[in-house]
mmCIF file of C-alpha atoms in Angstrom:
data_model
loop_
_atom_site.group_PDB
_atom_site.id
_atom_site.type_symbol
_atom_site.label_atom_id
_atom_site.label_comp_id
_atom_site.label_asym_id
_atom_site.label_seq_id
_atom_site.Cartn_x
_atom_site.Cartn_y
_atom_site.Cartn_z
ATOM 1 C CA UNK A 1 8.881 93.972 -21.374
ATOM 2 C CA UNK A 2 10.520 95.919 -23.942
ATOM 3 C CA UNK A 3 10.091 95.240 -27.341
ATOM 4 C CA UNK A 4 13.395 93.762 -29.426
ATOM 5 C CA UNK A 5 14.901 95.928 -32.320
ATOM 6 C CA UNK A 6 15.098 95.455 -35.433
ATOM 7 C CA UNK A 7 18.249 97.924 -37.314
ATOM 8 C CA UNK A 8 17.294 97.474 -40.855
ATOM 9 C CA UNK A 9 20.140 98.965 -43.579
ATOM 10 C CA UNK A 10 19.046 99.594 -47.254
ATOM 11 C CA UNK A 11 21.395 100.602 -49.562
ATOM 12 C CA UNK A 12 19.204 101.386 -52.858
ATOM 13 C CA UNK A 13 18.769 104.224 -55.414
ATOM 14 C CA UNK A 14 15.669 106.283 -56.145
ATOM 15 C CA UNK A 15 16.150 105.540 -59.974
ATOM 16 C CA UNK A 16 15.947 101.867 -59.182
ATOM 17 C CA UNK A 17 12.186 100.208 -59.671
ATOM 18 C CA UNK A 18 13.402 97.467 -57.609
ATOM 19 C CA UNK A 19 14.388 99.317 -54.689
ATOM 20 C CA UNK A 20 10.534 100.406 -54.038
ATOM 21 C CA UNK A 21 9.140 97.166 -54.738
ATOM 22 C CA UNK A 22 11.714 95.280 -52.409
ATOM 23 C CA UNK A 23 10.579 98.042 -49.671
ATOM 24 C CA UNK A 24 7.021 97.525 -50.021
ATOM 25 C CA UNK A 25 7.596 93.875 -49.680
ATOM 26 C CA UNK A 26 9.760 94.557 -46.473
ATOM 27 C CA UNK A 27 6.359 96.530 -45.138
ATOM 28 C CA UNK A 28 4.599 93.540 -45.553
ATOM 29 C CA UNK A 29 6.696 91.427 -44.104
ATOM 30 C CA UNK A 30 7.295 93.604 -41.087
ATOM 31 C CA UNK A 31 3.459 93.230 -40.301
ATOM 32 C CA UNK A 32 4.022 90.041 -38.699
ATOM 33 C CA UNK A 33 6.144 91.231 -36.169
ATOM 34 C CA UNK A 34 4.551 93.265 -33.789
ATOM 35 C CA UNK A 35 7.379 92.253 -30.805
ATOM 36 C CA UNK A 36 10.111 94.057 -32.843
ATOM 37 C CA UNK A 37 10.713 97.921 -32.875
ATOM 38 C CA UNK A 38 12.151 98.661 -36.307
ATOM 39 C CA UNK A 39 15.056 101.282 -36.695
ATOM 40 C CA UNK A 40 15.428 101.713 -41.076
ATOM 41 C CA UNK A 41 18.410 104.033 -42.367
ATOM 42 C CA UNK A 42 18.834 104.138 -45.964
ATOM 43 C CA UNK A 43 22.298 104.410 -47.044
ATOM 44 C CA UNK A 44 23.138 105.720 -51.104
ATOM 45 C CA UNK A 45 24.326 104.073 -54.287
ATOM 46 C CA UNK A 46 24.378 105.265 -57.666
ATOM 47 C CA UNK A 47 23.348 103.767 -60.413
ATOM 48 C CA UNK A 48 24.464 106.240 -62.816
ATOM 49 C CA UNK A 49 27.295 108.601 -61.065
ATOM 50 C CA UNK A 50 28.239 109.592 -64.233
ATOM 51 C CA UNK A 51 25.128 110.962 -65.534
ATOM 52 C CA UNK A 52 24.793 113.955 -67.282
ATOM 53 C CA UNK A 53 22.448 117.056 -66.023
ATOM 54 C CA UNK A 54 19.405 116.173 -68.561
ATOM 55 C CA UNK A 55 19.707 112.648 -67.907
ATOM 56 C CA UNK A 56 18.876 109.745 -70.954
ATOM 57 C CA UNK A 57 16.015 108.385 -72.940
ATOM 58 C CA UNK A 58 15.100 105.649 -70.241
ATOM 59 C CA UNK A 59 14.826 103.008 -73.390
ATOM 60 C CA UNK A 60 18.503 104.196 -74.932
ATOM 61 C CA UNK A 61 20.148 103.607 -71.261
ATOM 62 C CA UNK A 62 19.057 100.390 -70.636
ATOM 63 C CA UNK A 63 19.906 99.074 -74.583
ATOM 64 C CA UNK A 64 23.320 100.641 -73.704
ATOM 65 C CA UNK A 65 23.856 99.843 -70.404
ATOM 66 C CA UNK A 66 22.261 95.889 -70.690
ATOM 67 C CA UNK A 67 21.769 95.566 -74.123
ATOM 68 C CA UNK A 68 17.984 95.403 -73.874
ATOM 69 C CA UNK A 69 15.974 95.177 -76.832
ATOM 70 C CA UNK A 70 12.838 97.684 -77.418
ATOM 71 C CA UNK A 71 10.687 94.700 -77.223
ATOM 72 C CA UNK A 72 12.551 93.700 -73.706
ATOM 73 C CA UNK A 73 12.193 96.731 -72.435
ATOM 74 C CA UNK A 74 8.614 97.217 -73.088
ATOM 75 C CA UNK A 75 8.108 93.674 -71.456
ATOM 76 C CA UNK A 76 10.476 94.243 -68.275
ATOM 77 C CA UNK A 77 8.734 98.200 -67.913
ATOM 78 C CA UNK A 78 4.970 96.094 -67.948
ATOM 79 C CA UNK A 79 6.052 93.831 -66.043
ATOM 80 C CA UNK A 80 6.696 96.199 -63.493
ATOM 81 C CA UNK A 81 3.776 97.909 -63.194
ATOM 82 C CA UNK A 82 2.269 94.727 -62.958
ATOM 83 C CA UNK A 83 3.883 93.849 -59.775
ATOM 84 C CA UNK A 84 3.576 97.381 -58.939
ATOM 85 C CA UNK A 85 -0.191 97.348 -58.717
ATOM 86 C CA UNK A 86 0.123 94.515 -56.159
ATOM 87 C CA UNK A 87 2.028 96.892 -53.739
ATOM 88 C CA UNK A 88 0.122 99.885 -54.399
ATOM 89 C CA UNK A 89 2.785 101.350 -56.382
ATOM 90 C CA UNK A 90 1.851 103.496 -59.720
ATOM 91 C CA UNK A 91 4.570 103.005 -62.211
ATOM 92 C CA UNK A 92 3.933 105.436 -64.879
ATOM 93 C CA UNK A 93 6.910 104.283 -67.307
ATOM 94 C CA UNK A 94 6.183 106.204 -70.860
ATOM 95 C CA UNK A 95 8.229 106.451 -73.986
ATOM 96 C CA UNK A 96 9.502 109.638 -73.385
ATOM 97 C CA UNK A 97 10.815 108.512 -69.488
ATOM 98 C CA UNK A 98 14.414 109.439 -68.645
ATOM 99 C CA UNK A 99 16.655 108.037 -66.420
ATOM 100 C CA UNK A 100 18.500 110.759 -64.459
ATOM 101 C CA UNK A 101 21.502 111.559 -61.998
ATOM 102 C CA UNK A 102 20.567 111.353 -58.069
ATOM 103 C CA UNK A 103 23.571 112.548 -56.306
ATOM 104 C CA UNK A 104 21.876 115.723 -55.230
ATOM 105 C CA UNK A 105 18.760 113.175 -53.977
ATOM 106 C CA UNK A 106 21.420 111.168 -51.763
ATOM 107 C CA UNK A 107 22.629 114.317 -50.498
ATOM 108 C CA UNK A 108 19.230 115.560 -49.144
ATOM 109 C CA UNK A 109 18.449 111.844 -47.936
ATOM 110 C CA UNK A 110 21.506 112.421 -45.345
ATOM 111 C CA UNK A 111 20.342 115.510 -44.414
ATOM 112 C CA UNK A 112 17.025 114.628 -43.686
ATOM 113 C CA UNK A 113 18.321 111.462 -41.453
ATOM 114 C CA UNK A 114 18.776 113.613 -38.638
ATOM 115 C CA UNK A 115 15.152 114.822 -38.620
ATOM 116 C CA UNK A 116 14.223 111.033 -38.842
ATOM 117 C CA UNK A 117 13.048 111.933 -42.462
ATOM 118 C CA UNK A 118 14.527 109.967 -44.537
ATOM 119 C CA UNK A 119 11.778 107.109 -44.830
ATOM 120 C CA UNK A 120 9.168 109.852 -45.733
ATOM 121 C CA UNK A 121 12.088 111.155 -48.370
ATOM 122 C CA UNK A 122 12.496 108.502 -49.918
ATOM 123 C CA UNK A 123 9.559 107.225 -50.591
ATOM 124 C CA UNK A 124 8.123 111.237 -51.868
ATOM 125 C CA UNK A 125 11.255 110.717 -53.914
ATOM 126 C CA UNK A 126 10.308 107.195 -55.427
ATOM 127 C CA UNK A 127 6.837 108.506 -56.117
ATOM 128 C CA UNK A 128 7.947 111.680 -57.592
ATOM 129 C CA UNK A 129 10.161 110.100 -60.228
ATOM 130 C CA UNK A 130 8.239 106.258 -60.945
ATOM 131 C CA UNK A 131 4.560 108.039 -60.322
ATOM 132 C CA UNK A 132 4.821 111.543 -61.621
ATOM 133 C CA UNK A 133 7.875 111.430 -63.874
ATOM 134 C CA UNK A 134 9.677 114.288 -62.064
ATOM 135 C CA UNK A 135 12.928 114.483 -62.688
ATOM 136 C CA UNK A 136 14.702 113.998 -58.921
ATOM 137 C CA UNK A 137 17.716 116.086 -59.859
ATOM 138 C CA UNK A 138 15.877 119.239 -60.354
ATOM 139 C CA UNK A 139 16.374 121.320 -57.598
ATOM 140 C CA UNK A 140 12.863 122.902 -57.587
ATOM 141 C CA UNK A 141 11.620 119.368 -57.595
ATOM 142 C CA UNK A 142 13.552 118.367 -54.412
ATOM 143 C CA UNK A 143 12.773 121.125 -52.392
ATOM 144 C CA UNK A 144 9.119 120.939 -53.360
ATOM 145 C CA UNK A 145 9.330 117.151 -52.139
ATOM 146 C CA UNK A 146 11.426 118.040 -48.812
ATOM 147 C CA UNK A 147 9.004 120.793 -47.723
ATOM 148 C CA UNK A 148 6.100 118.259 -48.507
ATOM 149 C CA UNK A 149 7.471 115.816 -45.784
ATOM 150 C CA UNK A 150 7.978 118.043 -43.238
ATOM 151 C CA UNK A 151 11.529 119.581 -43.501
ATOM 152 C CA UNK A 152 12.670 123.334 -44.068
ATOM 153 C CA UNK A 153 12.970 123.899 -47.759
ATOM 154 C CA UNK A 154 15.368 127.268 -46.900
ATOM 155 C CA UNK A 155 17.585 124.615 -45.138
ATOM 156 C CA UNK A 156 17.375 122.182 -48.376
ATOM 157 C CA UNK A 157 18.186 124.992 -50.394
ATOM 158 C CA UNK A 158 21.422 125.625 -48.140
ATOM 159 C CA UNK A 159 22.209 121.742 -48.198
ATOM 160 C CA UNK A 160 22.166 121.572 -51.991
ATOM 161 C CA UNK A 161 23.722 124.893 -52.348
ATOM 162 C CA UNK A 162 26.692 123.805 -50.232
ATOM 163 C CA UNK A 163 27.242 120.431 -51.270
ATOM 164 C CA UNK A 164 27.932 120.231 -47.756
ATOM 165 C CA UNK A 165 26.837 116.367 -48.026
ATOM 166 C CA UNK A 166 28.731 115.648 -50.698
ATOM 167 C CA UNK A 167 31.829 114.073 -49.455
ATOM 168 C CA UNK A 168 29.961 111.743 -46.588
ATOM 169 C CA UNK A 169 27.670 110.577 -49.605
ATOM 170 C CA UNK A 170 30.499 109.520 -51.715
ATOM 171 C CA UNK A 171 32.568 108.312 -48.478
ATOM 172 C CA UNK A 172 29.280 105.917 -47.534
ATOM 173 C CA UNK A 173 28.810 104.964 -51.258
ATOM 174 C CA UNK A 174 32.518 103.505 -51.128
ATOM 175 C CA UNK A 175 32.241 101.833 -48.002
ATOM 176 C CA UNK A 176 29.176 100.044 -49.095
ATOM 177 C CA UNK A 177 30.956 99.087 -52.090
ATOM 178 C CA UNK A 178 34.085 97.640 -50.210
ATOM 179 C CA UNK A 179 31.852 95.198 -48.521
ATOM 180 C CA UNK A 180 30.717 93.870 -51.565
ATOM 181 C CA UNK A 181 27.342 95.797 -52.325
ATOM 182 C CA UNK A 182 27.482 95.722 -56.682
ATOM 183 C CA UNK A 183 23.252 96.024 -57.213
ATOM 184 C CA UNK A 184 20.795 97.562 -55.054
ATOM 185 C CA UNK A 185 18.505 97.224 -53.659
ATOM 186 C CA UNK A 186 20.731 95.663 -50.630
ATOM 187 C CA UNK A 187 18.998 94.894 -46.893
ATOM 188 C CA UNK A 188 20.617 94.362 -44.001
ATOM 189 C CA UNK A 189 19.603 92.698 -41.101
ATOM 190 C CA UNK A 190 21.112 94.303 -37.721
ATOM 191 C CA UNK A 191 24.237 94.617 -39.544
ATOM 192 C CA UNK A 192 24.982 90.727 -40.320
ATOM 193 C CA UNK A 193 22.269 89.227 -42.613
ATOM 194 C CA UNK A 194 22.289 90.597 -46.410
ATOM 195 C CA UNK A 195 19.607 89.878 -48.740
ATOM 196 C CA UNK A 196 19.901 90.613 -52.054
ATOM 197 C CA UNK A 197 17.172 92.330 -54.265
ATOM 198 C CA UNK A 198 13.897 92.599 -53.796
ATOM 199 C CA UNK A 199 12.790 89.158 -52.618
ATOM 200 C CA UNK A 200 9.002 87.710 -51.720
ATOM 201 C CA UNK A 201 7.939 88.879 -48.100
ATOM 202 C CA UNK A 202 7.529 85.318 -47.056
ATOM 203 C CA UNK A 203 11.474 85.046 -47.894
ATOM 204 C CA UNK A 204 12.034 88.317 -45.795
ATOM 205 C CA UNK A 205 9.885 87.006 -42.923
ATOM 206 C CA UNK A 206 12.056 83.906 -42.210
ATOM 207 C CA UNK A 207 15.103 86.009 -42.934
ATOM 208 C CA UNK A 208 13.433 88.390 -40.059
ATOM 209 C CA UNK A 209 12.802 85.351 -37.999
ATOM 210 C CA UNK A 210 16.316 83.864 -38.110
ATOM 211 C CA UNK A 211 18.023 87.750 -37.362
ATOM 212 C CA UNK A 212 15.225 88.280 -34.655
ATOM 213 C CA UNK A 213 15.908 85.219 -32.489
ATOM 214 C CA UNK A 214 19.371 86.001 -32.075
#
């Protein structure tokens, strides 16, 4: 009997904490279904399109963008890495991290969907910039991190070069956007059942149940 699928949307950003702790509560939620064959694309959304090339003091962004104190933002950045070392995730948040642009890292994630990649991609990418402070729009950086997964870092070179992704990034942002997609991370279920953030895996179990059974 063959096994049910499973098409599994995220729209997220690499610069988002969230977006790798909602996926590594997805893993753990997908453990319980051994019946489904799961299909994952990750689609982009920018945080910060308007980011500058050196990027900001990670502390001075999010007092400017949310009006978070120092004091918050120590508490939210511990709190974090809290939850982070209950997913095996190393969140190495310092007072000298930066917050940076990612429209380059989108671009590469397309291209790498047609090698079946883009997983592996995005989660060197998460680790790159949350575990080794790496800053994901360096170019050296991202074809260090696309050769380490598998994929021809002469081709990523080309891809970047060209900005031959560019437009069908910015195309898929907007259409994500026109269906109501505002914060990330965003997971759909076979194309019909949105959840929100990054929610427990017992939510996204029943949430896999419900999509699953239909």
């Amino acid at each position: 009997m063959s096994l049910k699928t499973l098409q599994i949307d995220i729209v997220s950003d690499v610069m988002c904490p969230w977006c790798i702790v909602g996926y590594k509560r997805l893993q753990q939620a997908l453990i319980s279904f051994t019946d489904l064959e799961v299909q994952i694309t990750w689609h982009p959304f920018e945080l910060n399109p308007n980011m500058g090339k050196q990027g900001q003091h990670l502390g001075e962004h999010l007092a400017e963008k949310y009006g978070s104190t120092p004091l918050q933002s120590q508490q939210n950045r511990a709190n974090l890495t809290a939850i982070g070392k209950t997913l095996d995730i190393e969140f190495n948040f310092t007072d000298q991290s930066r917050i940076y642009n990612t429209f380059n890292a989108h671009q590469l994630l397309q291209w790498a969907k047609s090698f079946n990649k883009q997983t592996e991609l995005k989660l060197a990418l998460f680790n790159s910039y949350f575990t080794q402070q790496q800053n994901p729009d360096d170019i050296a950086v991202l074809l260090t991190l696309a050769d380490s997964v598998g994929l021809d870092r002469a081709e990523a070179e080309q891809v970047l070069a060209s900005q031959q992704f560019a437009e069908s990034v910015r195309q898929e942002q907007a259409l994500w956007q026109s269906r109501g997609i505002s914060a990330v991370p965003a997971i759909i279920l076979n194309q019909k059942y949105l959840i929100s953030g990054a929610q427990s895996a017992d939510y996204l179990i029943e949430a896999i149940k419900q999509s699953a059974a239909e």
